[in-house]
């Protein structure tokens, strides 16, 4: 798609960025000690911290990724919301109060509170850094996606912009500034998402969505196939010329290349109806040239999509105003045109073909379009295990994310930590209900950009005018800023407090520790910018699933066993963290999704059949902790006896 920046949108966006930098400057003056820098001095009110929790959690994945996945796959995208929210139950009942009692600045503090182990200090710090980096990738990818339609800048420019602004915020003011940015952003994002959902209800649904009359929806046409006298196949419309059939070994779909007015296009063959159906294509040539539907990008021939072909049995109609119930019922009773993607190799080029898939509304509103869970629809055992594994990662990963855990240190007491978690659950739960309506609204409103489904929610807002679009996009950008700030603070704490001060025994003074944290923030921010550019184009919710899987595998087993199993030893914790990290990362790097989307090895069968590692890596981490702790019990008893004798 071609995007044109609006001056009004730029003004609103710059106002939000200025507000973020203003908050940073205000709190910079009070951020002199390590306690203030890494944990806001433990002075944040529980209600503010609860909304800030929501701000941390309503990241690029929650807003951009889930809405995009809903717009492409229906209810399956909402399953991410369910998994994300369910994870807060673990945080509330297992982690909240103990984290506040055990820790000081970082996740490592809580793990090492009973042991004072160099091994725990190092491995937990490495885990914090790796999980933070994995979570940083989708935030930076989301930032790059936002600036293209908002400011008309390329993806890499958005990534660099976020990186630079966040480095300024974190190096000047630390956790207190991050907290208040998240508080304001989280509250405003929920408010304006409610506004957007009500705008969707007021417009209703049309089989030819025209974005409120501002933009005519492209009518995707069909061509009738006919059999000629000599037995060959031709077209009734003689303005098109059949060039060839496209070789496709990876799917049962058939495609042909046609030519009209010297423009080549690709069409899918519908043998049952005897027609060719219009597709959309992006063709990459070996010389670097890229064509969109047979033309260069500046021609604007690649169209936004998302409509219903049938509403209550009618093919050319629209509804009136809807409400939260009738909106769902209308989709349920109609037929939605989804778009699927297939990558094929043609002579001298690589084709990404987007083709239409009419889908009953009842299928849109239940699981199975993205995540294969029904055996009757071809789901295999590995598909079901993959889905269970994803839900495990989301459910257990929340309570193990470093930037979430360190927020418990920003409140004054364990009771305040529990209250802030309850506020967070309420705010996050409300927002996830809104994402369902925004995602489904984008699916049927003709606003989906097939090249970047992460932009579904902002483009839905754009269909209602530049003001709501600019506000929603600026808030989404602020979402990325706040989340990235929290992640970089967590990573900086791991380097300055866990590794340098405790593991290396440098015994840094407060000012030196803050300085080390700021230097670490700059380094981590630069790494995040590079990764954000490299992973351009991947759905941010999927990338966040990786971060949750690594956190659930490396961090949660150790937290749970320290709290609830008295025989846990320091070596057991170290073994658990290492096993969780290595197994989760190894399984991710060897998965089919990574082979296809990261390495670009399309058609190569990966050694690991599932894409989500948690179902294997989480149990392995628990087993490692139990086995190693049991094997090292004698050493613990011997050390305790020695300490008692020395005391006598």
Coordinates of C-alpha atoms in Angstrom, one line a residue, residues 51 86 116 281 338 352 372 374 376 397 403 448 471 553 584 603:
X51 CA -2.9 1.1 35.1
X86 CA -5.3 -15.8 32.0
X116 CA 23.3 -15.5 47.6
X281 CA 0.3 -10.6 -5.9
X338 CA -10.7 -14.0 4.1
X352 CA 3.5 -14.0 -2.9
X372 CA -5.8 -26.4 13.8
X374 CA -10.4 -30.1 15.0
X376 CA -12.5 -33.5 11.4
X397 CA 4.8 -16.5 30.6
X403 CA 9.6 -5.9 32.9
X448 CA -6.8 -4.5 5.9
X471 CA -4.7 9.8 18.1
X553 CA 10.5 -21.9 30.4
X584 CA 13.1 -23.0 24.5
X603 CA 9.8 -25.7 1.4

